[in-house]
mmCIF file of C-alpha atoms in Angstrom:
data_model
loop_
_atom_site.group_PDB
_atom_site.id
_atom_site.type_symbol
_atom_site.label_atom_id
_atom_site.label_comp_id
_atom_site.label_asym_id
_atom_site.label_seq_id
_atom_site.Cartn_x
_atom_site.Cartn_y
_atom_site.Cartn_z
ATOM 1 C CA UNK S 150 19.853 -7.972 -9.663
ATOM 2 C CA UNK S 151 17.922 -9.954 -12.231
ATOM 3 C CA UNK S 152 18.857 -9.596 -15.885
ATOM 4 C CA UNK S 153 15.426 -8.163 -16.638
ATOM 5 C CA UNK S 154 14.698 -4.971 -14.758
ATOM 6 C CA UNK S 155 11.253 -4.675 -13.139
ATOM 7 C CA UNK S 156 8.761 -2.265 -14.678
ATOM 8 C CA UNK S 157 7.549 0.534 -12.423
ATOM 9 C CA UNK S 158 3.955 1.628 -12.008
ATOM 10 C CA UNK S 159 2.428 4.643 -10.286
ATOM 11 C CA UNK S 160 -0.278 5.795 -7.909
ATOM 12 C CA UNK S 161 -2.343 8.440 -9.690
ATOM 13 C CA UNK S 162 -5.685 10.212 -9.426
ATOM 14 C CA UNK S 163 -8.404 11.084 -11.903
ATOM 15 C CA UNK S 164 -6.726 14.489 -12.254
ATOM 16 C CA UNK S 165 -3.216 13.155 -12.927
ATOM 17 C CA UNK S 166 -3.898 10.080 -15.062
ATOM 18 C CA UNK S 167 -4.248 12.028 -18.361
ATOM 19 C CA UNK S 168 -0.712 13.450 -18.121
ATOM 20 C CA UNK S 169 0.683 9.929 -17.653
ATOM 21 C CA UNK S 170 -1.407 7.919 -20.111
ATOM 22 C CA UNK S 171 1.354 7.506 -22.710
ATOM 23 C CA UNK S 172 3.851 6.533 -19.977
ATOM 24 C CA UNK S 173 1.409 3.951 -18.581
ATOM 25 C CA UNK S 174 0.606 2.452 -21.965
ATOM 26 C CA UNK S 175 4.172 2.287 -23.302
ATOM 27 C CA UNK S 176 4.994 -0.634 -21.014
ATOM 28 C CA UNK S 177 1.480 -1.446 -19.752
ATOM 29 C CA UNK S 178 2.537 -0.296 -16.312
ATOM 30 C CA UNK S 179 0.703 -1.163 -13.118
ATOM 31 C CA UNK S 180 -1.582 1.580 -11.841
ATOM 32 C CA UNK S 181 -3.009 2.313 -8.400
ATOM 33 C CA UNK S 182 -5.925 4.723 -8.349
ATOM 34 C CA UNK S 183 -5.924 7.070 -5.376
ATOM 35 C CA UNK S 184 -9.301 8.753 -5.424
ATOM 36 C CA UNK S 185 -11.402 6.223 -3.577
ATOM 37 C CA UNK S 186 -9.970 6.389 -0.081
ATOM 38 C CA UNK S 187 -11.960 9.616 0.327
ATOM 39 C CA UNK S 188 -15.116 9.197 2.399
ATOM 40 C CA UNK S 189 -16.843 12.105 0.673
ATOM 41 C CA UNK S 190 -16.391 10.442 -2.720
ATOM 42 C CA UNK S 191 -17.481 7.009 -1.499
ATOM 43 C CA UNK S 192 -20.661 8.590 -0.113
ATOM 44 C CA UNK S 193 -21.447 10.472 -3.328
ATOM 45 C CA UNK S 194 -21.274 9.755 -7.067
ATOM 46 C CA UNK S 195 -18.177 7.553 -7.045
ATOM 47 C CA UNK S 196 -19.462 5.697 -10.107
ATOM 48 C CA UNK S 197 -19.229 8.883 -12.150
ATOM 49 C CA UNK S 198 -15.575 9.272 -11.243
ATOM 50 C CA UNK S 199 -14.935 5.562 -11.823
ATOM 51 C CA UNK S 200 -16.511 5.717 -15.285
ATOM 52 C CA UNK S 201 -14.341 8.724 -16.137
ATOM 53 C CA UNK S 202 -11.229 6.811 -15.079
ATOM 54 C CA UNK S 203 -12.270 3.744 -17.086
ATOM 55 C CA UNK S 204 -12.578 5.865 -20.206
ATOM 56 C CA UNK S 205 -9.092 7.285 -19.605
ATOM 57 C CA UNK S 206 -7.613 3.793 -19.359
ATOM 58 C CA UNK S 207 -8.847 2.479 -22.695
ATOM 59 C CA UNK S 208 -6.141 0.107 -23.940
ATOM 60 C CA UNK S 209 -4.439 -0.236 -20.559
ATOM 61 C CA UNK S 210 -3.741 -3.878 -19.683
ATOM 62 C CA UNK S 211 -1.379 -3.397 -16.734
ATOM 63 C CA UNK S 212 -2.453 -4.552 -13.299
ATOM 64 C CA UNK S 213 -4.965 -2.198 -11.709
ATOM 65 C CA UNK S 214 -5.461 -1.494 -8.016
ATOM 66 C CA UNK S 215 -6.936 1.113 -5.709
ATOM 67 C CA UNK S 216 -5.983 2.553 -2.367
ATOM 68 C CA UNK S 217 -8.780 1.663 -0.008
ATOM 69 C CA UNK S 218 -10.260 3.996 2.624
ATOM 70 C CA UNK S 219 -8.215 4.569 5.772
ATOM 71 C CA UNK S 220 -8.760 8.067 7.181
ATOM 72 C CA UNK S 221 -9.944 8.215 10.787
ATOM 73 C CA UNK S 222 -9.944 4.555 11.741
ATOM 74 C CA UNK S 223 -7.983 1.418 12.515
ATOM 75 C CA UNK S 224 -8.876 -2.109 11.447
ATOM 76 C CA UNK S 225 -8.169 -3.233 15.037
ATOM 77 C CA UNK S 226 -10.628 -1.034 16.933
ATOM 78 C CA UNK S 227 -11.739 -2.258 20.369
ATOM 79 C CA UNK S 228 -15.220 -0.812 19.784
ATOM 80 C CA UNK S 229 -17.633 -3.169 17.950
ATOM 81 C CA UNK S 230 -19.641 -0.214 16.621
ATOM 82 C CA UNK S 231 -16.511 1.322 15.113
ATOM 83 C CA UNK S 232 -15.512 -2.039 13.649
ATOM 84 C CA UNK S 233 -18.851 -2.216 11.849
ATOM 85 C CA UNK S 234 -18.269 1.246 10.381
ATOM 86 C CA UNK S 235 -14.779 0.239 9.233
ATOM 87 C CA UNK S 236 -16.148 -2.926 7.631
ATOM 88 C CA UNK S 237 -18.710 -0.835 5.756
ATOM 89 C CA UNK S 238 -16.058 1.564 4.467
ATOM 90 C CA UNK S 239 -13.800 -1.229 3.250
ATOM 91 C CA UNK S 240 -16.722 -2.979 1.564
ATOM 92 C CA UNK S 241 -17.419 0.301 -0.242
ATOM 93 C CA UNK S 242 -13.820 0.291 -1.420
ATOM 94 C CA UNK S 243 -14.157 -3.255 -2.717
ATOM 95 C CA UNK S 244 -17.338 -2.307 -4.564
ATOM 96 C CA UNK S 245 -15.333 0.373 -6.380
ATOM 97 C CA UNK S 246 -12.505 -2.071 -7.078
ATOM 98 C CA UNK S 247 -14.885 -4.610 -8.592
ATOM 99 C CA UNK S 248 -16.570 -1.923 -10.720
ATOM 100 C CA UNK S 249 -13.176 -0.833 -12.088
ATOM 101 C CA UNK S 250 -11.847 -4.363 -12.524
ATOM 102 C CA UNK S 251 -9.104 -3.698 -9.951
ATOM 103 C CA UNK S 252 -7.419 -6.774 -8.514
ATOM 104 C CA UNK S 253 -5.744 -5.228 -5.473
ATOM 105 C CA UNK S 254 -6.801 -2.862 -2.672
ATOM 106 C CA UNK S 255 -4.400 -1.314 -0.171
ATOM 107 C CA UNK S 256 -5.454 -1.172 3.476
ATOM 108 C CA UNK S 257 -3.507 0.118 6.476
ATOM 109 C CA UNK S 258 -1.744 -1.863 9.172
ATOM 110 C CA UNK S 259 -3.099 -1.449 12.706
ATOM 111 C CA UNK S 260 0.318 -1.672 14.405
ATOM 112 C CA UNK S 261 1.649 1.477 16.072
ATOM 113 C CA UNK S 262 4.934 2.531 17.597
ATOM 114 C CA UNK S 263 3.180 2.321 20.983
ATOM 115 C CA UNK S 264 2.319 -1.316 20.250
ATOM 116 C CA UNK S 265 5.978 -2.174 19.729
ATOM 117 C CA UNK S 266 6.745 -1.342 23.350
ATOM 118 C CA UNK S 267 3.464 -2.356 24.962
ATOM 119 C CA UNK S 268 1.680 -5.114 23.065
ATOM 120 C CA UNK S 269 3.461 -7.959 24.851
ATOM 121 C CA UNK S 270 2.932 -6.599 28.390
ATOM 122 C CA UNK S 271 -0.101 -8.888 28.689
ATOM 123 C CA UNK S 272 0.074 -12.431 27.304
ATOM 124 C CA UNK S 273 -3.101 -12.249 25.214
ATOM 125 C CA UNK S 274 -2.683 -8.761 23.709
ATOM 126 C CA UNK S 275 -1.109 -9.875 20.458
ATOM 127 C CA UNK S 276 -3.732 -12.512 19.678
ATOM 128 C CA UNK S 277 -6.506 -10.165 20.820
ATOM 129 C CA UNK S 278 -5.418 -7.592 18.242
ATOM 130 C CA UNK S 279 -5.479 -10.235 15.518
ATOM 131 C CA UNK S 280 -8.971 -11.292 16.591
ATOM 132 C CA UNK S 281 -10.226 -7.697 16.438
ATOM 133 C CA UNK S 282 -8.841 -7.403 12.920
ATOM 134 C CA UNK S 283 -10.469 -10.707 12.027
ATOM 135 C CA UNK S 284 -13.818 -9.401 13.303
ATOM 136 C CA UNK S 285 -13.410 -6.239 11.211
ATOM 137 C CA UNK S 286 -12.265 -7.959 8.037
ATOM 138 C CA UNK S 287 -14.235 -11.211 7.986
ATOM 139 C CA UNK S 288 -16.911 -9.944 5.584
ATOM 140 C CA UNK S 289 -14.349 -7.859 3.694
ATOM 141 C CA UNK S 290 -12.127 -10.883 3.052
ATOM 142 C CA UNK S 291 -15.118 -12.936 1.911
ATOM 143 C CA UNK S 292 -16.053 -10.192 -0.556
ATOM 144 C CA UNK S 293 -12.441 -9.850 -1.726
ATOM 145 C CA UNK S 294 -12.287 -13.576 -2.420
ATOM 146 C CA UNK S 295 -15.527 -13.404 -4.388
ATOM 147 C CA UNK S 296 -14.321 -10.367 -6.362
ATOM 148 C CA UNK S 297 -10.847 -11.864 -6.922
ATOM 149 C CA UNK S 298 -9.321 -8.738 -5.377
ATOM 150 C CA UNK S 299 -6.279 -9.001 -3.141
ATOM 151 C CA UNK S 300 -6.111 -7.010 0.104
ATOM 152 C CA UNK S 301 -2.571 -5.814 0.862
ATOM 153 C CA UNK S 302 -1.723 -4.534 4.353
ATOM 154 C CA UNK S 303 0.570 -1.500 4.215
ATOM 155 C CA UNK S 304 2.997 -0.595 6.990
ATOM 156 C CA UNK S 305 2.208 2.761 8.599
ATOM 157 C CA UNK S 306 3.816 3.059 12.046
ATOM 158 C CA UNK S 307 5.037 -0.553 12.070
ATOM 159 C CA UNK S 308 8.379 -0.811 13.836
ATOM 160 C CA UNK S 309 8.615 -4.616 13.754
ATOM 161 C CA UNK S 310 8.369 -5.620 10.070
ATOM 162 C CA UNK S 311 7.193 -9.107 11.037
ATOM 163 C CA UNK S 312 4.009 -7.963 12.793
ATOM 164 C CA UNK S 313 1.770 -7.346 9.798
ATOM 165 C CA UNK S 314 3.257 -10.346 7.960
ATOM 166 C CA UNK S 315 2.123 -12.533 10.852
ATOM 167 C CA UNK S 316 -1.252 -10.804 10.814
ATOM 168 C CA UNK S 317 -1.729 -11.422 7.087
ATOM 169 C CA UNK S 318 -0.850 -15.094 7.517
ATOM 170 C CA UNK S 319 -3.145 -15.435 10.538
ATOM 171 C CA UNK S 320 -6.117 -14.184 8.513
ATOM 172 C CA UNK S 321 -5.799 -17.343 6.445
ATOM 173 C CA UNK S 322 -6.806 -16.167 2.980
ATOM 174 C CA UNK S 323 -4.940 -16.272 -0.311
ATOM 175 C CA UNK S 324 -6.423 -12.807 -0.913
ATOM 176 C CA UNK S 325 -4.649 -11.213 2.068
ATOM 177 C CA UNK S 326 -1.044 -10.270 1.481
ATOM 178 C CA UNK S 327 1.433 -7.552 2.479
ATOM 179 C CA UNK S 328 2.308 -4.116 1.110
ATOM 180 C CA UNK S 329 5.475 -2.169 1.860
ATOM 181 C CA UNK S 330 5.693 1.609 1.867
ATOM 182 C CA UNK S 331 9.404 2.389 1.598
ATOM 183 C CA UNK S 332 9.025 5.898 3.002
ATOM 184 C CA UNK S 333 7.083 4.734 6.048
ATOM 185 C CA UNK S 334 9.722 2.097 6.700
ATOM 186 C CA UNK S 335 12.495 4.676 6.312
ATOM 187 C CA UNK S 336 10.727 7.017 8.738
ATOM 188 C CA UNK S 337 10.419 4.152 11.238
ATOM 189 C CA UNK S 338 14.110 3.296 10.765
ATOM 190 C CA UNK S 339 15.433 6.803 11.381
ATOM 191 C CA UNK S 340 12.867 8.111 13.871
ATOM 192 C CA UNK S 341 11.889 5.061 15.940
ATOM 193 C CA UNK S 342 14.832 2.680 15.645
ATOM 194 C CA UNK S 343 13.209 0.191 13.258
ATOM 195 C CA UNK S 344 15.398 -1.781 10.852
ATOM 196 C CA UNK S 345 16.248 -0.334 7.419
ATOM 197 C CA UNK S 346 13.902 -0.631 4.465
ATOM 198 C CA UNK S 347 15.443 -3.735 2.877
ATOM 199 C CA UNK S 348 14.828 -5.640 6.124
ATOM 200 C CA UNK S 349 11.093 -5.032 5.610
ATOM 201 C CA UNK S 350 11.350 -6.672 2.188
ATOM 202 C CA UNK S 351 13.210 -9.664 3.592
ATOM 203 C CA UNK S 352 10.751 -10.007 6.493
ATOM 204 C CA UNK S 353 7.778 -10.150 4.129
ATOM 205 C CA UNK S 354 9.313 -12.497 1.578
ATOM 206 C CA UNK S 355 6.807 -13.740 -0.972
ATOM 207 C CA UNK S 356 3.911 -12.413 1.124
ATOM 208 C CA UNK S 357 4.936 -9.057 -0.382
ATOM 209 C CA UNK S 358 2.835 -8.342 -3.473
ATOM 210 C CA UNK S 359 2.721 -4.531 -3.471
ATOM 211 C CA UNK S 360 5.260 -1.759 -2.827
ATOM 212 C CA UNK S 361 4.808 1.993 -2.519
ATOM 213 C CA UNK S 362 8.075 3.517 -3.709
ATOM 214 C CA UNK S 363 8.706 6.916 -2.154
ATOM 215 C CA UNK S 364 11.755 8.595 -0.663
ATOM 216 C CA UNK S 365 12.057 10.435 2.646
ATOM 217 C CA UNK S 366 14.612 12.023 4.922
ATOM 218 C CA UNK S 367 13.597 9.687 7.751
ATOM 219 C CA UNK S 368 11.933 12.530 9.649
ATOM 220 C CA UNK S 369 8.545 12.844 7.948
ATOM 221 C CA UNK S 370 6.352 11.051 5.412
ATOM 222 C CA UNK S 371 7.674 13.115 2.498
ATOM 223 C CA UNK S 372 6.532 11.092 -0.523
ATOM 224 C CA UNK S 373 9.483 12.472 -2.471
ATOM 225 C CA UNK S 374 10.692 10.966 -5.731
ATOM 226 C CA UNK S 375 13.432 8.337 -5.364
ATOM 227 C CA UNK S 376 16.783 10.073 -5.118
ATOM 228 C CA UNK S 377 15.490 13.070 -3.159
ATOM 229 C CA UNK S 378 15.851 11.424 0.263
ATOM 230 C CA UNK S 379 18.207 8.969 1.924
ATOM 231 C CA UNK S 380 16.752 5.521 1.217
ATOM 232 C CA UNK S 381 19.384 2.995 0.109
ATOM 233 C CA UNK S 382 17.642 1.999 -3.109
ATOM 234 C CA UNK S 383 20.263 -0.493 -4.243
ATOM 235 C CA UNK S 384 19.734 -2.496 -1.031
ATOM 236 C CA UNK S 385 15.944 -2.317 -1.446
ATOM 237 C CA UNK S 386 15.977 -3.569 -5.032
ATOM 238 C CA UNK S 387 18.558 -6.212 -4.221
ATOM 239 C CA UNK S 388 16.092 -7.560 -1.639
ATOM 240 C CA UNK S 389 13.166 -7.284 -4.087
ATOM 241 C CA UNK S 390 15.129 -9.271 -6.675
ATOM 242 C CA UNK S 391 15.056 -12.310 -4.368
ATOM 243 C CA UNK S 392 11.253 -12.516 -4.463
ATOM 244 C CA UNK S 393 9.083 -14.749 -6.624
ATOM 245 C CA UNK S 394 5.855 -12.865 -5.818
ATOM 246 C CA UNK S 395 6.282 -10.213 -8.544
ATOM 247 C CA UNK S 396 5.062 -7.305 -6.394
ATOM 248 C CA UNK S 397 3.563 -4.237 -8.022
ATOM 249 C CA UNK S 398 6.152 -1.461 -7.751
ATOM 250 C CA UNK S 399 4.125 1.712 -7.426
ATOM 251 C CA UNK S 400 5.648 5.194 -7.325
ATOM 252 C CA UNK S 401 3.469 6.956 -4.740
ATOM 253 C CA UNK S 402 4.586 10.576 -4.762
ATOM 254 C CA UNK S 403 3.115 13.701 -3.238
ATOM 255 C CA UNK S 404 3.708 15.561 -6.502
ATOM 256 C CA UNK S 405 2.491 13.392 -9.387
ATOM 257 C CA UNK S 406 4.496 15.572 -11.777
ATOM 258 C CA UNK S 407 7.642 13.943 -10.358
ATOM 259 C CA UNK S 408 6.637 10.343 -11.203
ATOM 260 C CA UNK S 409 8.604 10.166 -14.462
ATOM 261 C CA UNK S 410 11.661 11.782 -12.847
ATOM 262 C CA UNK S 411 11.534 9.258 -10.022
ATOM 263 C CA UNK S 412 11.313 6.406 -12.501
ATOM 264 C CA UNK S 413 14.213 7.877 -14.496
ATOM 265 C CA UNK S 414 16.368 8.067 -11.357
ATOM 266 C CA UNK S 415 15.835 4.368 -10.577
ATOM 267 C CA UNK S 416 16.496 3.545 -14.231
ATOM 268 C CA UNK S 417 19.762 5.501 -14.052
ATOM 269 C CA UNK S 418 20.835 3.189 -11.217
ATOM 270 C CA UNK S 419 19.807 0.252 -13.421
ATOM 271 C CA UNK S 420 17.288 -0.868 -10.794
ATOM 272 C CA UNK S 421 13.998 -0.589 -12.673
ATOM 273 C CA UNK S 422 12.459 0.817 -15.842
#
């Protein structure tokens, strides 16, 4: 471990930010806003919600990000019409990010457990998937570069931790990097035979610039506070300590009331503060 412990941030919503304002400001913690993946909000008065959040964050100088839209689609759709709809949704997310001054937006990996066993059956499948993602994200990446907002690809069903790292590199932009969700990786490890969570950190290396910290039992996507599941946190933070990319370490919990307890647990292990 490094001599200086990393500072944790959190994923919060407009409803839960007020209860955590003092905690955020005390160390200028990183914040990920989790309201704007909702299609109904993006298609309505999202600016009203964004203005409310901005007023709540007066004095906050930590790094700010948002979770981009993801419900109901993949960034690797075979259908050109669907790809256009996905592009539109992600551009809406970037518009929100730019309005808020956010410098990172989380998007979801297209790789599935099915892909792990089937993608290499045909010699061109792997490259074809990358090209479909490129078609979906071309305009999104251009807008992200203009807005100085990094897109980070989060593992969802990914069984091979190298897949989305290779995808991010293939997209060829300094504004496309990798996210790790520890709970998703732990689910994949226990339920599908993927490697343990720290292997995902090592596989990403300095392409990793964002981490969702959440604990699970390896059976479901629990989003429990660290310490409530069976993730080997010491191994995870030992792997994180090797990085030079300074990833945002974001507690993404189902119950936002448990954020401070989760942070306290990691602090008690002398892993983070």
